[in-house]
Amino acid sequence: MKSFKKYLTAAAVAAAMFTSTGAFADDTITLRLGFVDPASSSYAMGGQKFADECARLTDGKVQVKVLAGGTLGGEREMYEGAQMGTMDMVTVVNTVLSQFIPELVLLDQPFLFDTVEQAHAAVDGKLGQLVAEKAAAQGIHIIGWLESGFRDTFSKNPIKSVDDFHGVKIRTMENKMQIAAFNAVGAIATPMPATEQYTALQQGTIDACENAVGNMLINRYYEVIKNVTNTKHQFTYILVGVSDRAWKKIPDELKPKVEEAMKIAVEWQRKNLQEINDNATAELKKLGVQFYDIDREAMKAKVLPEVEKLRAHVPAEWVAAVEEAVASTPAK
């Protein structure tokens, strides 16, 4: 009888410790967060900042393990895995996410923003809420918008005016908006994987490519091309999502702390990216790279009529969300 009572006591204690999430109250929750970019990238460093803040704010109860360099697969694979519940946390660029949320093609449009403040206002406001609602219906909780920032043009020959784009073979993402934009200024858009760019530039398969200026330094494109044009033609985001399965593992009282950790990480990463790009610009100039400004309004005049027709199916509410953000944050 004594042993039976002892058993009942132990069972009662265990039941009291068991939480609604199906885990013991003092258990540590460990989540894996994937990045396709290397650990040295601003995005992955932002992920690590989130992991550090998560551990701090939850007193170590929620641990995040950052796995960079495509360890968990490509962005599309990770997102699909999160939908199925086989992935905990994922990162996905907005151009890939638009394959799951068609309305998000709106953010693929070149020259949507003139300043980083406008770009931030859009996703930190109504547009971000609309995306979060769509993703939630797919089993993903969007908790943050890291970023790759504005993209510029890198070329073998100087591009100082819109006319200089004529006949230039430029690598683009496999993205209808971007392809239409460069074709509109007379270039020859050439979609290909990012991993093939360096060799293609080296062999003359392409004459130019485009990305955030920090990537020119990281990927050593300066070894084969020596010109950067400040086109700032597109702004790119890296969204962070948590699968339903992983979200349910986190006790309700800790979820706000996880969200706060991501908010801190987003602010940190945005500043970090700016520092990386500023340092890259200074370093590239030392390496002989020339930087040029261009008449962005002249580019817009050619590009916008071509790309706006590609967003015709985007709901008016989504378009208005961006326009309101831009209007509330005037260009400097």
PDB file of C-alpha atoms in Angstrom, residues 138-329:
ATOM      1  CA  GLN A 138      -0.583  28.168 -44.485  1.00  0.00           C
ATOM      2  CA  GLY A 139       0.653  27.123 -41.053  1.00  0.00           C
ATOM      3  CA  ILE A 140       3.500  29.637 -40.731  1.00  0.00           C
ATOM      4  CA  HIS A 141       3.828  32.403 -38.134  1.00  0.00           C
ATOM      5  CA  ILE A 142       5.834  35.316 -39.554  1.00  0.00           C
ATOM      6  CA  ILE A 143       7.697  36.893 -36.642  1.00  0.00           C
ATOM      7  CA  GLY A 144      10.217  39.153 -38.373  1.00  0.00           C
ATOM      8  CA  TRP A 145      11.487  40.829 -41.532  1.00  0.00           C
ATOM      9  CA  LEU A 146      15.249  40.746 -41.880  1.00  0.00           C
ATOM     10  CA  GLU A 147      16.536  42.317 -45.076  1.00  0.00           C
ATOM     11  CA  SER A 148      19.008  42.244 -47.930  1.00  0.00           C
ATOM     12  CA  GLY A 149      18.275  45.901 -48.647  1.00  0.00           C
ATOM     13  CA  PHE A 150      18.614  47.826 -51.886  1.00  0.00           C
ATOM     14  CA  ARG A 151      20.193  46.132 -54.897  1.00  0.00           C
ATOM     15  CA  ASP A 152      22.630  47.899 -57.237  1.00  0.00           C
ATOM     16  CA  THR A 153      24.120  47.019 -60.626  1.00  0.00           C
ATOM     17  CA  PHE A 154      27.645  45.601 -61.079  1.00  0.00           C
ATOM     18  CA  SER A 155      29.115  45.699 -64.601  1.00  0.00           C
ATOM     19  CA  LYS A 156      32.247  45.194 -66.712  1.00  0.00           C
ATOM     20  CA  ASN A 157      31.772  48.514 -68.500  1.00  0.00           C
ATOM     21  CA  PRO A 158      30.613  51.693 -66.741  1.00  0.00           C
ATOM     22  CA  ILE A 159      26.856  52.304 -66.701  1.00  0.00           C
ATOM     23  CA  LYS A 160      26.330  56.014 -66.129  1.00  0.00           C
ATOM     24  CA  SER A 161      23.043  56.546 -67.926  1.00  0.00           C
ATOM     25  CA  VAL A 162      19.975  54.544 -68.924  1.00  0.00           C
ATOM     26  CA  ASP A 163      21.290  54.339 -72.501  1.00  0.00           C
ATOM     27  CA  ASP A 164      24.371  52.483 -71.238  1.00  0.00           C
ATOM     28  CA  PHE A 165      22.169  49.479 -70.396  1.00  0.00           C
ATOM     29  CA  HIS A 166      21.514  48.846 -74.083  1.00  0.00           C
ATOM     30  CA  GLY A 167      22.695  45.363 -75.072  1.00  0.00           C
ATOM     31  CA  VAL A 168      24.165  44.576 -71.639  1.00  0.00           C
ATOM     32  CA  LYS A 169      23.663  40.911 -70.709  1.00  0.00           C
ATOM     33  CA  ILE A 170      22.762  41.051 -67.031  1.00  0.00           C
ATOM     34  CA  ARG A 171      22.137  38.155 -64.702  1.00  0.00           C
ATOM     35  CA  THR A 172      18.794  38.414 -62.939  1.00  0.00           C
ATOM     36  CA  MET A 173      16.847  36.284 -60.530  1.00  0.00           C
ATOM     37  CA  GLU A 174      14.197  34.035 -62.059  1.00  0.00           C
ATOM     38  CA  ASN A 175      11.670  36.748 -61.406  1.00  0.00           C
ATOM     39  CA  LYS A 176       9.248  38.187 -63.948  1.00  0.00           C
ATOM     40  CA  MET A 177       9.342  41.683 -62.486  1.00  0.00           C
ATOM     41  CA  GLN A 178      13.130  41.904 -62.534  1.00  0.00           C
ATOM     42  CA  ILE A 179      13.426  40.421 -66.015  1.00  0.00           C
ATOM     43  CA  ALA A 180      10.855  42.895 -67.374  1.00  0.00           C
ATOM     44  CA  ALA A 181      12.603  45.806 -65.651  1.00  0.00           C
ATOM     45  CA  PHE A 182      16.028  45.250 -67.202  1.00  0.00           C
ATOM     46  CA  ASN A 183      14.612  44.412 -70.610  1.00  0.00           C
ATOM     47  CA  ALA A 184      12.698  47.699 -70.434  1.00  0.00           C
ATOM     48  CA  VAL A 185      15.938  49.699 -70.280  1.00  0.00           C
ATOM     49  CA  GLY A 186      17.425  47.824 -73.230  1.00  0.00           C
ATOM     50  CA  ALA A 187      19.469  45.253 -71.335  1.00  0.00           C
ATOM     51  CA  ILE A 188      19.307  41.520 -72.005  1.00  0.00           C
ATOM     52  CA  ALA A 189      18.001  39.906 -68.834  1.00  0.00           C
ATOM     53  CA  THR A 190      19.661  36.529 -68.307  1.00  0.00           C
ATOM     54  CA  PRO A 191      18.176  34.509 -65.416  1.00  0.00           C
ATOM     55  CA  MET A 192      20.553  32.065 -63.732  1.00  0.00           C
ATOM     56  CA  PRO A 193      21.350  30.724 -60.244  1.00  0.00           C
ATOM     57  CA  ALA A 194      23.401  33.071 -58.076  1.00  0.00           C
ATOM     58  CA  THR A 195      26.094  30.402 -57.688  1.00  0.00           C
ATOM     59  CA  GLU A 196      26.879  30.617 -61.418  1.00  0.00           C
ATOM     60  CA  GLN A 197      27.406  34.373 -61.568  1.00  0.00           C
ATOM     61  CA  TYR A 198      31.136  34.573 -60.927  1.00  0.00           C
ATOM     62  CA  THR A 199      32.058  32.038 -63.610  1.00  0.00           C
ATOM     63  CA  ALA A 200      29.581  33.581 -66.054  1.00  0.00           C
ATOM     64  CA  LEU A 201      31.159  37.012 -65.554  1.00  0.00           C
ATOM     65  CA  GLN A 202      34.638  35.542 -65.844  1.00  0.00           C
ATOM     66  CA  GLN A 203      33.814  33.747 -69.098  1.00  0.00           C
ATOM     67  CA  GLY A 204      31.851  36.614 -70.613  1.00  0.00           C
ATOM     68  CA  THR A 205      28.533  34.783 -70.628  1.00  0.00           C
ATOM     69  CA  ILE A 206      27.107  37.864 -68.902  1.00  0.00           C
ATOM     70  CA  ASP A 207      28.334  41.459 -68.682  1.00  0.00           C
ATOM     71  CA  ALA A 208      26.717  42.435 -65.416  1.00  0.00           C
ATOM     72  CA  CYS A 209      24.778  41.307 -62.360  1.00  0.00           C
ATOM     73  CA  GLU A 210      22.924  42.994 -59.523  1.00  0.00           C
ATOM     74  CA  ASN A 211      22.759  42.668 -55.745  1.00  0.00           C
ATOM     75  CA  ALA A 212      23.470  44.480 -52.494  1.00  0.00           C
ATOM     76  CA  VAL A 213      26.915  46.071 -52.714  1.00  0.00           C
ATOM     77  CA  GLY A 214      28.188  44.040 -49.777  1.00  0.00           C
ATOM     78  CA  ASN A 215      27.774  40.907 -51.901  1.00  0.00           C
ATOM     79  CA  MET A 216      30.219  42.236 -54.479  1.00  0.00           C
ATOM     80  CA  LEU A 217      32.925  42.153 -51.840  1.00  0.00           C
ATOM     81  CA  ILE A 218      31.881  38.869 -50.182  1.00  0.00           C
ATOM     82  CA  ASN A 219      31.635  37.043 -53.524  1.00  0.00           C
ATOM     83  CA  ARG A 220      34.780  38.697 -54.952  1.00  0.00           C
ATOM     84  CA  TYR A 221      33.055  39.930 -58.105  1.00  0.00           C
ATOM     85  CA  TYR A 222      35.510  42.838 -58.072  1.00  0.00           C
ATOM     86  CA  GLU A 223      38.107  40.423 -59.434  1.00  0.00           C
ATOM     87  CA  VAL A 224      36.291  40.327 -62.795  1.00  0.00           C
ATOM     88  CA  ILE A 225      34.173  43.516 -62.868  1.00  0.00           C
ATOM     89  CA  LYS A 226      35.135  46.977 -61.636  1.00  0.00           C
ATOM     90  CA  ASN A 227      31.986  49.109 -61.862  1.00  0.00           C
ATOM     91  CA  VAL A 228      29.011  49.662 -59.574  1.00  0.00           C
ATOM     92  CA  THR A 229      26.011  51.795 -60.510  1.00  0.00           C
ATOM     93  CA  ASN A 230      23.839  52.996 -57.640  1.00  0.00           C
ATOM     94  CA  THR A 231      20.540  52.005 -59.243  1.00  0.00           C
ATOM     95  CA  LYS A 232      18.872  50.968 -55.977  1.00  0.00           C
ATOM     96  CA  HIS A 233      16.299  49.370 -58.231  1.00  0.00           C
ATOM     97  CA  GLN A 234      14.845  46.835 -55.812  1.00  0.00           C
ATOM     98  CA  PHE A 235      14.537  46.249 -52.075  1.00  0.00           C
ATOM     99  CA  THR A 236      14.699  42.666 -50.811  1.00  0.00           C
ATOM    100  CA  TYR A 237      13.510  41.181 -47.520  1.00  0.00           C
ATOM    101  CA  ILE A 238      14.296  37.938 -45.680  1.00  0.00           C
ATOM    102  CA  LEU A 239      11.241  36.825 -43.717  1.00  0.00           C
ATOM    103  CA  VAL A 240      11.493  34.662 -40.596  1.00  0.00           C
ATOM    104  CA  GLY A 241       8.705  32.173 -39.918  1.00  0.00           C
ATOM    105  CA  VAL A 242       7.853  29.586 -37.267  1.00  0.00           C
ATOM    106  CA  SER A 243       5.886  26.454 -38.120  1.00  0.00           C
ATOM    107  CA  ASP A 244       2.579  25.775 -36.337  1.00  0.00           C
ATOM    108  CA  ARG A 245       4.084  22.667 -34.776  1.00  0.00           C
ATOM    109  CA  ALA A 246       7.039  24.579 -33.331  1.00  0.00           C
ATOM    110  CA  TRP A 247       4.900  27.543 -32.255  1.00  0.00           C
ATOM    111  CA  LYS A 248       2.667  25.237 -30.215  1.00  0.00           C
ATOM    112  CA  LYS A 249       5.716  23.933 -28.357  1.00  0.00           C
ATOM    113  CA  ILE A 250       6.316  27.406 -26.909  1.00  0.00           C
ATOM    114  CA  PRO A 251       4.277  28.147 -23.754  1.00  0.00           C
ATOM    115  CA  ASP A 252       1.882  31.071 -24.237  1.00  0.00           C
ATOM    116  CA  GLU A 253       3.645  33.161 -21.602  1.00  0.00           C
ATOM    117  CA  LEU A 254       6.939  32.887 -23.521  1.00  0.00           C
ATOM    118  CA  LYS A 255       5.622  33.677 -27.008  1.00  0.00           C
ATOM    119  CA  PRO A 256       5.718  37.486 -26.471  1.00  0.00           C
ATOM    120  CA  LYS A 257       9.326  37.152 -25.330  1.00  0.00           C
ATOM    121  CA  VAL A 258      10.221  35.224 -28.490  1.00  0.00           C
ATOM    122  CA  GLU A 259       8.579  37.967 -30.574  1.00  0.00           C
ATOM    123  CA  GLU A 260      10.441  40.642 -28.621  1.00  0.00           C
ATOM    124  CA  ALA A 261      13.725  38.806 -29.247  1.00  0.00           C
ATOM    125  CA  MET A 262      13.024  38.890 -32.982  1.00  0.00           C
ATOM    126  CA  LYS A 263      12.149  42.593 -32.850  1.00  0.00           C
ATOM    127  CA  ILE A 264      15.521  43.306 -31.250  1.00  0.00           C
ATOM    128  CA  ALA A 265      17.294  41.114 -33.804  1.00  0.00           C
ATOM    129  CA  VAL A 266      15.585  42.838 -36.747  1.00  0.00           C
ATOM    130  CA  GLU A 267      16.655  46.274 -35.544  1.00  0.00           C
ATOM    131  CA  TRP A 268      20.188  45.004 -34.996  1.00  0.00           C
ATOM    132  CA  GLN A 269      20.408  43.314 -38.416  1.00  0.00           C
ATOM    133  CA  ARG A 270      19.174  46.366 -40.288  1.00  0.00           C
ATOM    134  CA  LYS A 271      21.941  48.469 -38.753  1.00  0.00           C
ATOM    135  CA  ASN A 272      24.472  45.692 -39.275  1.00  0.00           C
ATOM    136  CA  LEU A 273      23.615  45.446 -42.976  1.00  0.00           C
ATOM    137  CA  GLN A 274      24.091  49.184 -43.439  1.00  0.00           C
ATOM    138  CA  GLU A 275      27.501  48.963 -41.770  1.00  0.00           C
ATOM    139  CA  ILE A 276      28.474  46.024 -43.984  1.00  0.00           C
ATOM    140  CA  ASN A 277      27.469  47.887 -47.145  1.00  0.00           C
ATOM    141  CA  ASP A 278      29.240  51.085 -46.067  1.00  0.00           C
ATOM    142  CA  ASN A 279      32.422  49.171 -45.241  1.00  0.00           C
ATOM    143  CA  ALA A 280      32.162  47.210 -48.483  1.00  0.00           C
ATOM    144  CA  THR A 281      31.890  50.419 -50.506  1.00  0.00           C
ATOM    145  CA  ALA A 282      35.021  51.824 -48.871  1.00  0.00           C
ATOM    146  CA  GLU A 283      36.932  48.553 -49.351  1.00  0.00           C
ATOM    147  CA  LEU A 284      35.849  48.153 -52.985  1.00  0.00           C
ATOM    148  CA  LYS A 285      37.021  51.663 -53.792  1.00  0.00           C
ATOM    149  CA  LYS A 286      40.441  50.714 -52.429  1.00  0.00           C
ATOM    150  CA  LEU A 287      40.364  47.697 -54.767  1.00  0.00           C
ATOM    151  CA  GLY A 288      39.815  49.925 -57.787  1.00  0.00           C
ATOM    152  CA  VAL A 289      36.047  49.632 -58.158  1.00  0.00           C
ATOM    153  CA  GLN A 290      34.357  52.750 -59.565  1.00  0.00           C
ATOM    154  CA  PHE A 291      30.939  53.896 -58.318  1.00  0.00           C
ATOM    155  CA  TYR A 292      28.441  55.835 -60.418  1.00  0.00           C
ATOM    156  CA  ASP A 293      25.096  57.486 -59.785  1.00  0.00           C
ATOM    157  CA  ILE A 294      22.343  57.294 -62.387  1.00  0.00           C
ATOM    158  CA  ASP A 295      19.134  59.160 -63.127  1.00  0.00           C
ATOM    159  CA  ARG A 296      16.697  56.851 -61.322  1.00  0.00           C
ATOM    160  CA  GLU A 297      13.714  58.871 -62.520  1.00  0.00           C
ATOM    161  CA  ALA A 298      14.753  58.204 -66.124  1.00  0.00           C
ATOM    162  CA  MET A 299      14.961  54.489 -65.323  1.00  0.00           C
ATOM    163  CA  LYS A 300      11.551  54.572 -63.639  1.00  0.00           C
ATOM    164  CA  ALA A 301       9.998  56.168 -66.715  1.00  0.00           C
ATOM    165  CA  LYS A 302      11.037  53.158 -68.801  1.00  0.00           C
ATOM    166  CA  VAL A 303      10.576  50.431 -66.212  1.00  0.00           C
ATOM    167  CA  LEU A 304       7.309  51.199 -64.399  1.00  0.00           C
ATOM    168  CA  PRO A 305       4.952  50.988 -67.411  1.00  0.00           C
ATOM    169  CA  GLU A 306       6.307  47.485 -68.128  1.00  0.00           C
ATOM    170  CA  VAL A 307       6.243  46.086 -64.599  1.00  0.00           C
ATOM    171  CA  GLU A 308       3.027  47.626 -63.307  1.00  0.00           C
ATOM    172  CA  LYS A 309       0.994  45.462 -65.665  1.00  0.00           C
ATOM    173  CA  LEU A 310       2.514  42.404 -63.950  1.00  0.00           C
ATOM    174  CA  ARG A 311       0.957  43.401 -60.631  1.00  0.00           C
ATOM    175  CA  ALA A 312      -2.528  43.979 -62.073  1.00  0.00           C
ATOM    176  CA  HIS A 313      -3.947  41.028 -60.118  1.00  0.00           C
ATOM    177  CA  VAL A 314      -2.653  42.271 -56.744  1.00  0.00           C
ATOM    178  CA  PRO A 315      -5.592  43.260 -54.481  1.00  0.00           C
ATOM    179  CA  ALA A 316      -6.149  47.004 -54.080  1.00  0.00           C
ATOM    180  CA  GLU A 317      -5.763  46.658 -50.293  1.00  0.00           C
ATOM    181  CA  TRP A 318      -2.195  45.441 -50.716  1.00  0.00           C
ATOM    182  CA  VAL A 319      -1.274  48.198 -53.163  1.00  0.00           C
ATOM    183  CA  ALA A 320      -2.816  50.804 -50.867  1.00  0.00           C
ATOM    184  CA  ALA A 321      -0.799  49.477 -47.914  1.00  0.00           C
ATOM    185  CA  VAL A 322       2.452  50.167 -49.756  1.00  0.00           C
ATOM    186  CA  GLU A 323       1.335  53.526 -51.102  1.00  0.00           C
ATOM    187  CA  GLU A 324       0.262  54.659 -47.632  1.00  0.00           C
ATOM    188  CA  ALA A 325       3.611  53.613 -46.157  1.00  0.00           C
ATOM    189  CA  VAL A 326       5.509  55.517 -48.846  1.00  0.00           C
ATOM    190  CA  ALA A 327       3.322  58.592 -48.443  1.00  0.00           C
ATOM    191  CA  SER A 328       3.791  58.586 -44.676  1.00  0.00           C
ATOM    192  CA  THR A 329       7.584  58.390 -45.050  1.00  0.00           C
TER     193      THR A 329
END
